[in-house]
PDB file of C-alpha atoms and ligand atoms in Angstrom:
ATOM      1  CA  MET A 187      -1.681 -24.613 -17.876  1.00 47.00           C
ATOM      2  CA  ALA A 188      -3.082 -25.933 -14.591  1.00 53.00           C
ATOM      3  CA  ALA A 189      -3.328 -23.477 -11.732  1.00 56.00           C
ATOM      4  CA  GLN A 190      -0.873 -25.519  -9.696  1.00 60.00           C
ATOM      5  CA  ASP A 191       1.722 -25.443 -12.493  1.00 61.00           C
ATOM      6  CA  THR A 192       1.332 -21.697 -12.810  1.00 61.00           C
ATOM      7  CA  LYS A 193       1.857 -21.316  -9.092  1.00 63.00           C
ATOM      8  CA  ASN A 194       4.931 -23.502  -9.167  1.00 65.00           C
ATOM      9  CA  LEU A 195       6.356 -21.607 -12.098  1.00 64.00           C
ATOM     10  CA  PHE A 196       5.837 -18.314 -10.296  1.00 67.00           C
ATOM     11  CA  LEU A 197       7.385 -19.785  -7.208  1.00 65.00           C
ATOM     12  CA  SER A 198      10.536 -21.033  -8.899  1.00 65.00           C
ATOM     13  CA  ALA A 199      10.929 -17.799 -10.845  1.00 67.00           C
ATOM     14  CA  LEU A 200      10.613 -15.716  -7.690  1.00 68.00           C
ATOM     15  CA  LEU A 201      13.208 -17.917  -6.039  1.00 62.00           C
ATOM     16  CA  LEU A 202      15.519 -17.301  -8.969  1.00 63.00           C
ATOM     17  CA  LEU A 203      14.868 -13.589  -8.772  1.00 66.00           C
ATOM     18  CA  SER A 204      15.951 -13.616  -5.183  1.00 63.00           C
ATOM     19  CA  ILE A 205      18.945 -15.920  -5.220  1.00 55.00           C
ATOM     20  CA  ALA A 206      20.669 -17.234  -8.275  1.00 49.00           C
ATOM     21  CA  VAL A 207      20.970 -14.048 -10.221  1.00 49.00           C
ATOM     22  CA  PHE A 208      21.574 -11.275  -7.808  1.00 52.00           C
ATOM     23  CA  SER A 209      23.283 -12.790  -4.856  1.00 51.00           C
ATOM     24  CA  CYS A 210      26.973 -12.135  -4.652  1.00 50.00           C
ATOM     25  CA  GLN A 211      27.383 -13.487  -1.124  1.00 49.00           C
ATOM     26  CA  ALA A 212      28.454 -16.996  -0.282  1.00 63.00           C
ATOM     27  CA  ALA A 213      25.817 -19.106   1.342  1.00 87.00           C
ATOM     28  CA  LEU A 214      22.210 -18.102   1.763  1.00 95.00           C
ATOM     29  CA  ASP A 215      20.353 -20.463   4.033  1.00 96.00           C
ATOM     30  CA  THR A 216      16.729 -20.962   5.010  1.00 97.00           C
ATOM     31  CA  HIS A 217      17.972 -21.593   8.576  1.00 97.00           C
ATOM     32  CA  TYR A 218      20.226 -18.524   8.637  1.00 97.00           C
ATOM     33  CA  TYR A 219      18.617 -16.966  11.742  1.00 98.00           C
ATOM     34  CA  ASP A 220      17.643 -20.195  13.526  1.00 97.00           C
ATOM     35  CA  GLN A 221      20.178 -19.628  16.317  1.00 97.00           C
ATOM     36  CA  THR A 222      20.479 -15.831  16.300  1.00 97.00           C
ATOM     37  CA  CYS A 223      16.870 -14.742  15.771  1.00 98.00           C
ATOM     38  CA  PRO A 224      14.463 -17.685  15.719  1.00 98.00           C
ATOM     39  CA  GLN A 225      11.440 -15.363  15.864  1.00 98.00           C
ATOM     40  CA  ALA A 226      12.472 -13.400  12.737  1.00 98.00           C
ATOM     41  CA  GLU A 227      10.022 -15.055  10.344  1.00 98.00           C
ATOM     42  CA  TYR A 228       7.170 -14.737  12.822  1.00 98.00           C
ATOM     43  CA  ILE A 229       7.835 -11.048  13.506  1.00 98.00           C
ATOM     44  CA  VAL A 230       7.898 -10.181   9.799  1.00 98.00           C
ATOM     45  CA  ALA A 231       4.784 -12.232   9.019  1.00 98.00           C
ATOM     46  CA  GLN A 232       2.811 -10.646  11.867  1.00 98.00           C
ATOM     47  CA  THR A 233       3.844  -7.145  10.831  1.00 98.00           C
ATOM     48  CA  VAL A 234       2.957  -7.739   7.175  1.00 98.00           C
ATOM     49  CA  ARG A 235      -0.351  -9.350   8.069  1.00 97.00           C
ATOM     50  CA  ASN A 236      -1.291  -6.568  10.482  1.00 97.00           C
ATOM     51  CA  ALA A 237      -0.387  -3.880   7.955  1.00 97.00           C
ATOM     52  CA  SER A 238      -2.608  -5.478   5.319  1.00 96.00           C
ATOM     53  CA  ILE A 239      -5.608  -5.171   7.621  1.00 96.00           C
ATOM     54  CA  TYR A 240      -5.225  -1.396   7.906  1.00 95.00           C
ATOM     55  CA  ASP A 241      -3.698  -0.757   4.487  1.00 95.00           C
ATOM     56  CA  SER A 242      -5.101  -3.020   1.778  1.00 95.00           C
ATOM     57  CA  LYS A 243      -2.639  -1.603  -0.768  1.00 94.00           C
ATOM     58  CA  SER A 244       0.376  -2.709   1.233  1.00 96.00           C
ATOM     59  CA  PRO A 245       0.643  -6.340  -0.014  1.00 97.00           C
ATOM     60  CA  ALA A 246       0.985  -5.328  -3.679  1.00 96.00           C
ATOM     61  CA  ARG A 247       3.380  -2.542  -2.791  1.00 95.00           C
ATOM     62  CA  LEU A 248       5.604  -4.865  -0.796  1.00 96.00           C
ATOM     63  CA  LEU A 249       5.746  -7.389  -3.627  1.00 97.00           C
ATOM     64  CA  ARG A 250       6.666  -4.674  -6.116  1.00 95.00           C
ATOM     65  CA  MET A 251       9.258  -3.337  -3.680  1.00 95.00           C
ATOM     66  CA  PHE A 252      11.090  -6.676  -3.786  1.00 96.00           C
ATOM     67  CA  PHE A 253      11.251  -6.533  -7.603  1.00 95.00           C
ATOM     68  CA  HIS A 254      12.456  -2.937  -7.658  1.00 93.00           C
ATOM     69  CA  ASP A 255      15.020  -3.657  -4.967  1.00 94.00           C
ATOM     70  CA  CYS A 256      16.364  -6.826  -6.603  1.00 94.00           C
ATOM     71  CA  PHE A 257      16.591  -5.406 -10.115  1.00 93.00           C
ATOM     72  CA  ILE A 258      18.877  -2.580  -9.007  1.00 91.00           C
ATOM     73  CA  ARG A 259      22.180  -3.653  -7.447  1.00 90.00           C
ATOM     74  CA  GLY A 260      20.690  -6.953  -6.262  1.00 93.00           C
ATOM     75  CA  CYS A 261      18.355  -7.733  -3.357  1.00 95.00           C
ATOM     76  CA  ASP A 262      20.247  -5.479  -0.948  1.00 96.00           C
ATOM     77  CA  ALA A 263      17.533  -3.192   0.473  1.00 96.00           C
ATOM     78  CA  SER A 264      19.079  -0.240  -1.360  1.00 94.00           C
ATOM     79  CA  ILE A 265      15.533   0.813  -2.210  1.00 93.00           C
ATOM     80  CA  LEU A 266      15.008   1.703   1.469  1.00 93.00           C
ATOM     81  CA  LEU A 267      17.777   4.283   1.683  1.00 92.00           C
ATOM     82  CA  ASP A 268      16.735   7.919   1.756  1.00 92.00           C
ATOM     83  CA  SER A 269      18.230  10.624  -0.409  1.00 91.00           C
ATOM     84  CA  THR A 270      20.915  12.785   1.185  1.00 93.00           C
ATOM     85  CA  PRO A 271      21.986  16.319   0.193  1.00 94.00           C
ATOM     86  CA  GLY A 272      24.674  14.892  -2.089  1.00 93.00           C
ATOM     87  CA  ASN A 273      22.799  11.875  -3.416  1.00 93.00           C
ATOM     88  CA  LYS A 274      19.363  11.221  -4.876  1.00 91.00           C
ATOM     89  CA  ALA A 275      18.416   7.680  -3.845  1.00 91.00           C
ATOM     90  CA  GLU A 276      16.579   4.924  -5.760  1.00 90.00           C
ATOM     91  CA  LYS A 277      13.431   5.745  -3.802  1.00 88.00           C
ATOM     92  CA  ASP A 278      13.301   9.107  -5.523  1.00 89.00           C
ATOM     93  CA  GLY A 279      13.928   7.780  -9.014  1.00 87.00           C
ATOM     94  CA  PRO A 280      11.098   8.204 -11.552  1.00 77.00           C
ATOM     95  CA  PRO A 281       9.798   4.583 -11.460  1.00 67.00           C
ATOM     96  CA  ASN A 282       9.123   4.735  -7.753  1.00 62.00           C
ATOM     97  CA  ILE A 283       5.427   5.529  -8.242  1.00 56.00           C
ATOM     98  CA  SER A 284       3.363   3.151  -6.094  1.00 57.00           C
ATOM     99  CA  VAL A 285       6.431   1.698  -4.420  1.00 75.00           C
ATOM    100  CA  ARG A 286       5.344   2.803  -0.998  1.00 81.00           C
ATOM    101  CA  SER A 287       4.498   1.138   2.288  1.00 91.00           C
ATOM    102  CA  PHE A 288       8.148   1.358   3.271  1.00 94.00           C
ATOM    103  CA  TYR A 289       6.849   1.828   6.801  1.00 95.00           C
ATOM    104  CA  VAL A 290       5.918  -1.875   6.976  1.00 97.00           C
ATOM    105  CA  ILE A 291       9.557  -2.860   6.518  1.00 97.00           C
ATOM    106  CA  ASP A 292      10.606  -0.166   8.997  1.00 97.00           C
ATOM    107  CA  ASP A 293       8.075  -1.474  11.563  1.00 97.00           C
ATOM    108  CA  ALA A 294       9.297  -5.048  11.172  1.00 98.00           C
ATOM    109  CA  LYS A 295      12.917  -3.914  11.442  1.00 98.00           C
ATOM    110  CA  THR A 296      12.158  -1.926  14.625  1.00 98.00           C
ATOM    111  CA  LYS A 297      10.584  -5.009  16.222  1.00 98.00           C
ATOM    112  CA  LEU A 298      13.491  -7.174  15.072  1.00 98.00           C
ATOM    113  CA  GLU A 299      16.023  -4.748  16.544  1.00 98.00           C
ATOM    114  CA  LYS A 300      14.269  -5.105  19.915  1.00 98.00           C
ATOM    115  CA  ALA A 301      14.109  -8.898  19.710  1.00 98.00           C
ATOM    116  CA  CYS A 302      17.579  -9.511  18.278  1.00 98.00           C
ATOM    117  CA  PRO A 303      19.654  -6.365  17.753  1.00 98.00           C
ATOM    118  CA  HIS A 304      21.928  -5.976  14.714  1.00 97.00           C
ATOM    119  CA  THR A 305      21.075  -9.393  13.345  1.00 98.00           C
ATOM    120  CA  VAL A 306      18.461  -9.476  10.604  1.00 98.00           C
ATOM    121  CA  SER A 307      19.248  -7.562   7.412  1.00 98.00           C
ATOM    122  CA  CYS A 308      16.661  -5.291   5.812  1.00 98.00           C
ATOM    123  CA  ALA A 309      17.268  -7.144   2.557  1.00 98.00           C
ATOM    124  CA  ASP A 310      16.073 -10.350   4.208  1.00 98.00           C
ATOM    125  CA  VAL A 311      13.078  -8.530   5.707  1.00 98.00           C
ATOM    126  CA  ILE A 312      11.961  -7.421   2.220  1.00 98.00           C
ATOM    127  CA  ALA A 313      12.448 -10.969   0.880  1.00 98.00           C
ATOM    128  CA  MET A 314      10.399 -12.474   3.726  1.00 98.00           C
ATOM    129  CA  ALA A 315       7.708  -9.793   3.395  1.00 98.00           C
ATOM    130  CA  ALA A 316       7.367 -10.461  -0.366  1.00 98.00           C
ATOM    131  CA  ARG A 317       6.920 -14.176   0.340  1.00 98.00           C
ATOM    132  CA  ASP A 318       4.424 -13.427   3.098  1.00 98.00           C
ATOM    133  CA  VAL A 319       2.195 -11.268   0.888  1.00 98.00           C
ATOM    134  CA  VAL A 320       2.198 -13.885  -1.897  1.00 97.00           C
ATOM    135  CA  THR A 321       1.198 -16.610   0.559  1.00 97.00           C
ATOM    136  CA  MET A 322      -1.290 -14.392   2.367  1.00 96.00           C
ATOM    137  CA  THR A 323      -3.107 -13.492  -0.859  1.00 95.00           C
ATOM    138  CA  GLY A 324      -3.557 -17.107  -1.953  1.00 94.00           C
ATOM    139  CA  GLY A 325      -0.263 -17.754  -3.710  1.00 94.00           C
ATOM    140  CA  PRO A 326       2.306 -20.413  -2.829  1.00 93.00           C
ATOM    141  CA  TYR A 327       4.516 -20.566   0.255  1.00 96.00           C
ATOM    142  CA  TRP A 328       8.246 -21.079  -0.015  1.00 96.00           C
ATOM    143  CA  SER A 329      11.112 -21.113   2.453  1.00 97.00           C
ATOM    144  CA  VAL A 330      13.039 -17.868   2.072  1.00 98.00           C
ATOM    145  CA  LEU A 331      16.791 -18.202   1.802  1.00 97.00           C
ATOM    146  CA  LYS A 332      18.349 -15.628   4.122  1.00 98.00           C
ATOM    147  CA  GLY A 333      21.716 -14.087   4.891  1.00 97.00           C
ATOM    148  CA  ARG A 334      21.686 -11.160   2.437  1.00 96.00           C
ATOM    149  CA  LYS A 335      23.755  -8.142   3.372  1.00 96.00           C
ATOM    150  CA  ASP A 336      22.371  -4.622   3.145  1.00 97.00           C
ATOM    151  CA  GLY A 337      23.872  -2.358   0.515  1.00 95.00           C
ATOM    152  CA  ARG A 338      25.048   1.174   1.155  1.00 94.00           C
ATOM    153  CA  VAL A 339      24.730   2.520  -2.376  1.00 92.00           C
ATOM    154  CA  SER A 340      21.422   3.802  -3.722  1.00 92.00           C
ATOM    155  CA  LYS A 341      21.257   6.008  -6.797  1.00 91.00           C
ATOM    156  CA  ALA A 342      18.120   7.341  -8.433  1.00 91.00           C
ATOM    157  CA  SER A 343      19.921   7.227 -11.784  1.00 89.00           C
ATOM    158  CA  ASP A 344      20.192   3.407 -11.518  1.00 89.00           C
ATOM    159  CA  THR A 345      16.408   3.071 -11.659  1.00 88.00           C
ATOM    160  CA  THR A 346      16.533   3.648 -15.411  1.00 85.00           C
ATOM    161  CA  ASN A 347      17.580  -0.027 -15.409  1.00 86.00           C
ATOM    162  CA  LEU A 348      14.078  -1.045 -14.378  1.00 90.00           C
ATOM    163  CA  PRO A 349      11.957  -2.093 -17.343  1.00 93.00           C
ATOM    164  CA  PRO A 350       9.685   0.799 -18.318  1.00 91.00           C
ATOM    165  CA  PRO A 351       6.031   0.029 -19.124  1.00 91.00           C
ATOM    166  CA  PHE A 352       6.408   0.672 -22.875  1.00 94.00           C
ATOM    167  CA  LEU A 353       8.967  -2.073 -23.647  1.00 96.00           C
ATOM    168  CA  ASN A 354       7.939  -4.663 -26.216  1.00 97.00           C
ATOM    169  CA  ALA A 355       8.286  -8.399 -25.627  1.00 96.00           C
ATOM    170  CA  ASN A 356      11.791  -8.643 -27.111  1.00 97.00           C
ATOM    171  CA  GLN A 357      13.027  -5.737 -25.020  1.00 97.00           C
ATOM    172  CA  LEU A 358      11.528  -7.255 -21.865  1.00 97.00           C
ATOM    173  CA  ILE A 359      13.200 -10.570 -22.660  1.00 97.00           C
ATOM    174  CA  GLN A 360      16.539  -8.768 -23.032  1.00 97.00           C
ATOM    175  CA  THR A 361      16.112  -6.822 -19.788  1.00 95.00           C
ATOM    176  CA  PHE A 362      15.472 -10.028 -17.890  1.00 96.00           C
ATOM    177  CA  ALA A 363      18.233 -11.928 -19.693  1.00 96.00           C
ATOM    178  CA  LYS A 364      20.751  -9.364 -18.418  1.00 94.00           C
ATOM    179  CA  ARG A 365      19.923 -10.652 -14.935  1.00 92.00           C
ATOM    180  CA  GLY A 366      20.082 -14.289 -15.928  1.00 94.00           C
ATOM    181  CA  LEU A 367      16.307 -14.651 -16.066  1.00 96.00           C
ATOM    182  CA  GLY A 368      14.723 -16.555 -18.939  1.00 97.00           C
ATOM    183  CA  ILE A 369      11.419 -16.185 -20.768  1.00 97.00           C
ATOM    184  CA  LYS A 370       9.667 -18.547 -18.357  1.00 97.00           C
ATOM    185  CA  ASP A 371      10.877 -16.390 -15.469  1.00 97.00           C
ATOM    186  CA  LEU A 372       9.639 -13.241 -17.199  1.00 97.00           C
ATOM    187  CA  VAL A 373       6.207 -14.725 -17.787  1.00 96.00           C
ATOM    188  CA  ALA A 374       5.924 -16.235 -14.321  1.00 94.00           C
ATOM    189  CA  LEU A 375       7.154 -13.120 -12.517  1.00 95.00           C
ATOM    190  CA  SER A 376       4.757 -10.968 -14.524  1.00 96.00           C
ATOM    191  CA  GLY A 377       2.078 -12.969 -12.715  1.00 94.00           C
ATOM    192  CA  ALA A 378       2.866 -10.709  -9.753  1.00 96.00           C
ATOM    193  CA  HIS A 379       0.520  -8.260 -11.473  1.00 96.00           C
ATOM    194  CA  THR A 380      -2.298 -10.473 -10.234  1.00 94.00           C
ATOM    195  CA  LEU A 381      -2.002  -8.118  -7.272  1.00 94.00           C
ATOM    196  CA  GLY A 382      -2.272  -4.399  -7.205  1.00 93.00           C
ATOM    197  CA  PHE A 383      -2.917  -1.262  -9.082  1.00 88.00           C
ATOM    198  CA  SER A 384      -1.774   0.455 -12.262  1.00 86.00           C
ATOM    199  CA  HIS A 385      -2.250   4.160 -12.850  1.00 81.00           C
TER     200      HIS A 385
HETATM  201  C1  HEM B 632       8.203  -7.439 -16.619  1.00 58.39           C
HETATM  202  C2  HEM B 632       8.539  -6.181 -16.379  1.00 58.39           C
HETATM  203  C3  HEM B 632       7.654  -5.313 -15.532  1.00 58.39           C
HETATM  204  C4  HEM B 632       7.108  -4.139 -15.918  1.00 58.39           C
HETATM  205  C5  HEM B 632       7.312  -3.420 -17.240  1.00 58.39           C
HETATM  206  C6  HEM B 632       6.285  -3.686 -14.821  1.00 58.39           C
HETATM  207  C7  HEM B 632       5.564  -2.524 -14.816  1.00 58.39           C
HETATM  208  C8  HEM B 632       4.644  -2.169 -13.840  1.00 58.39           C
HETATM  209  C9  HEM B 632       3.822  -1.001 -13.894  1.00 58.39           C
HETATM  210  C10 HEM B 632       3.833   0.065 -15.003  1.00 58.39           C
HETATM  211  C11 HEM B 632       3.045  -1.004 -12.793  1.00 58.39           C
HETATM  212  C12 HEM B 632       2.001   0.039 -12.393  1.00 58.39           C
HETATM  213  C13 HEM B 632       2.638   1.102 -11.547  1.00 58.39           C
HETATM  214  C14 HEM B 632       1.667   2.208 -11.239  1.00 58.39           C
HETATM  215  O1  HEM B 632       0.920   2.633 -12.130  1.00 58.39           O
HETATM  216  O2  HEM B 632       1.665   2.665 -10.104  1.00 58.39           O
HETATM  217  C15 HEM B 632       3.365  -2.184 -12.040  1.00 58.39           C
HETATM  218  C16 HEM B 632       2.789  -2.545 -10.855  1.00 58.39           C
HETATM  219  C17 HEM B 632       3.143  -3.648 -10.107  1.00 58.39           C
HETATM  220  N1  HEM B 632       4.194  -4.509 -10.373  1.00 58.39           N
HETATM  221 FE1  HEM B 632       5.255  -4.578 -12.091  1.00 58.39          FE
HETATM  222  N2  HEM B 632       6.357  -4.597 -13.787  1.00 58.39           N
HETATM  223  C18 HEM B 632       7.183  -5.609 -14.185  1.00 58.39           C
HETATM  224  C19 HEM B 632       7.556  -6.715 -13.442  1.00 58.39           C
HETATM  225  C20 HEM B 632       7.152  -6.955 -12.144  1.00 58.39           C
HETATM  226  C21 HEM B 632       7.682  -8.004 -11.295  1.00 58.39           C
HETATM  227  C22 HEM B 632       8.786  -8.979 -11.698  1.00 58.39           C
HETATM  228  C23 HEM B 632       7.012  -7.929 -10.112  1.00 58.39           C
HETATM  229  C24 HEM B 632       7.171  -8.765  -8.854  1.00 58.39           C
HETATM  230  C25 HEM B 632       7.603 -10.028  -8.838  1.00 58.39           C
HETATM  231  C26 HEM B 632       6.057  -6.841 -10.230  1.00 58.39           C
HETATM  232  C27 HEM B 632       5.144  -6.475  -9.275  1.00 58.39           C
HETATM  233  C28 HEM B 632       4.227  -5.463  -9.395  1.00 58.39           C
HETATM  234  C29 HEM B 632       3.122  -5.246  -8.470  1.00 58.39           C
HETATM  235  C30 HEM B 632       2.768  -6.120  -7.273  1.00 58.39           C
HETATM  236  C31 HEM B 632       2.466  -4.093  -8.909  1.00 58.39           C
HETATM  237  C32 HEM B 632       1.263  -3.421  -8.234  1.00 58.39           C
HETATM  238  C33 HEM B 632       1.801  -2.356  -7.299  1.00 58.39           C
HETATM  239  C34 HEM B 632       0.731  -1.674  -6.463  1.00 58.39           C
HETATM  240  O3  HEM B 632      -0.468  -1.975  -6.570  1.00 58.39           O
HETATM  241  O4  HEM B 632       1.106  -0.806  -5.649  1.00 58.39           O
HETATM  242  N3  HEM B 632       6.201  -6.261 -11.456  1.00 58.39           N
HETATM  243  N4  HEM B 632       4.363  -2.886 -12.701  1.00 58.39           N
HETATM  244  C1  NAG B 633      -0.947  -2.683  13.194  1.00 58.39           C
HETATM  245  O1  NAG B 633      -0.937  -1.705  12.168  1.00 58.39           O
HETATM  246  C2  NAG B 633      -1.417  -0.448  12.574  1.00 58.39           C
HETATM  247  C3  NAG B 633      -1.472   0.456  11.337  1.00 58.39           C
HETATM  248  O2  NAG B 633      -0.258   0.549  10.682  1.00 58.39           O
HETATM  249  C4  NAG B 633      -0.496   0.124  13.656  1.00 58.39           C
HETATM  250  O3  NAG B 633      -0.997   1.384  14.106  1.00 58.39           O
HETATM  251  C5  NAG B 633      -0.431  -0.860  14.822  1.00 58.39           C
HETATM  252  O4  NAG B 633       0.503  -0.406  15.758  1.00 58.39           O
HETATM  253  C6  NAG B 633      -0.033  -2.242  14.318  1.00 58.39           C
HETATM  254  N1  NAG B 633      -0.083  -3.205  15.410  1.00 58.39           N
HETATM  255  C7  NAG B 633       0.870  -4.102  15.610  1.00 58.39           C
HETATM  256  C8  NAG B 633       0.650  -5.039  16.748  1.00 58.39           C
HETATM  257  O5  NAG B 633       1.872  -4.151  14.919  1.00 58.39           O
HETATM  258  C1  NAG B 634       7.187   8.197  -2.645  1.00 58.39           C
HETATM  259  C2  NAG B 634       8.364   8.852  -3.254  1.00 58.39           C
HETATM  260  O1  NAG B 634       9.484   8.660  -2.834  1.00 58.39           O
HETATM  261  N1  NAG B 634       8.129   9.616  -4.312  1.00 58.39           N
HETATM  262  C3  NAG B 634       9.170  10.296  -5.059  1.00 58.39           C
HETATM  263  C4  NAG B 634       9.357   9.640  -6.394  1.00 58.39           C
HETATM  264  O2  NAG B 634      10.286  10.342  -7.189  1.00 58.39           O
HETATM  265  C5  NAG B 634       9.923  11.655  -7.465  1.00 58.39           C
HETATM  266  C6  NAG B 634      10.989  12.228  -8.375  1.00 58.39           C
HETATM  267  O3  NAG B 634      11.109  11.455  -9.520  1.00 58.39           O
HETATM  268  C7  NAG B 634       9.803  12.449  -6.155  1.00 58.39           C
HETATM  269  O4  NAG B 634       9.357  13.772  -6.439  1.00 58.39           O
HETATM  270  C8  NAG B 634       8.805  11.759  -5.239  1.00 58.39           C
HETATM  271  O5  NAG B 634       8.797  12.389  -3.985  1.00 58.39           O
END
């Protein structure tokens, strides 16, 4: 398969991951913040780019964060929520190893709150950051659909729904099918492992 086809396949699968399957809101829109926070994309891109200079592991971690967020309760930033005395959050579930660099999202959100308070959702920040690291590391660019709402529920026990590393091909296909993702999506999204580290 030509490199361009592979890129396009990855691109369309990542789009699917972020919209068709998980979104339960009405209309996501690439222009969602055009009036309310026109500098949103720029602020996120600058923060992600700057972080990668100081922390070369951050791009891979941010891309993986998007997957782990989206696979559990949709792309709702529930992966960012901290545990509380009564609740162990997704962050502290067993598969969280190497999902770090949360500070990059926090930094971007802090800057966004100064520029346009209470406007840009953390879920959209993660989606933009994932796109930015793919583009920044030589992958394709795509316009991120925005307008996701942030979730309030985050349970460590839900992370058992992430595919563990020992699944065989049929089991992986089933795991993805449960989220409306096909074999092409599975293969293309697995291309995310072009980046990063495995223990
Ligand atoms: C198909 C099912 C998948 C399985 C079983 C899987 C499993 C894993 C495992 C075991 C690691 C290594 C973790 C470690 O040792 O720290 C890893 C890393 C990673 N995964 Fe996946 N993954 C899957 C799908 C995805 C998807 C869909 C994406 C994003 C679109 C993704 C992005 C990443 C990235 C970027 C890393 C490197 C993280 C880093 O360097 O910090 N993975 N994955
Ligand atoms: C760039 O990243 C470094 C390391 O995280 C941080 O100390 C610095 O404040 C960042 N600069 C900007 C302009 O965001
Ligand atoms: C970085 C992080 O949140 N690590 C946590 C992952 O989950 C384990 C429990 O499964 C915690 O002990 C870690 O602190």
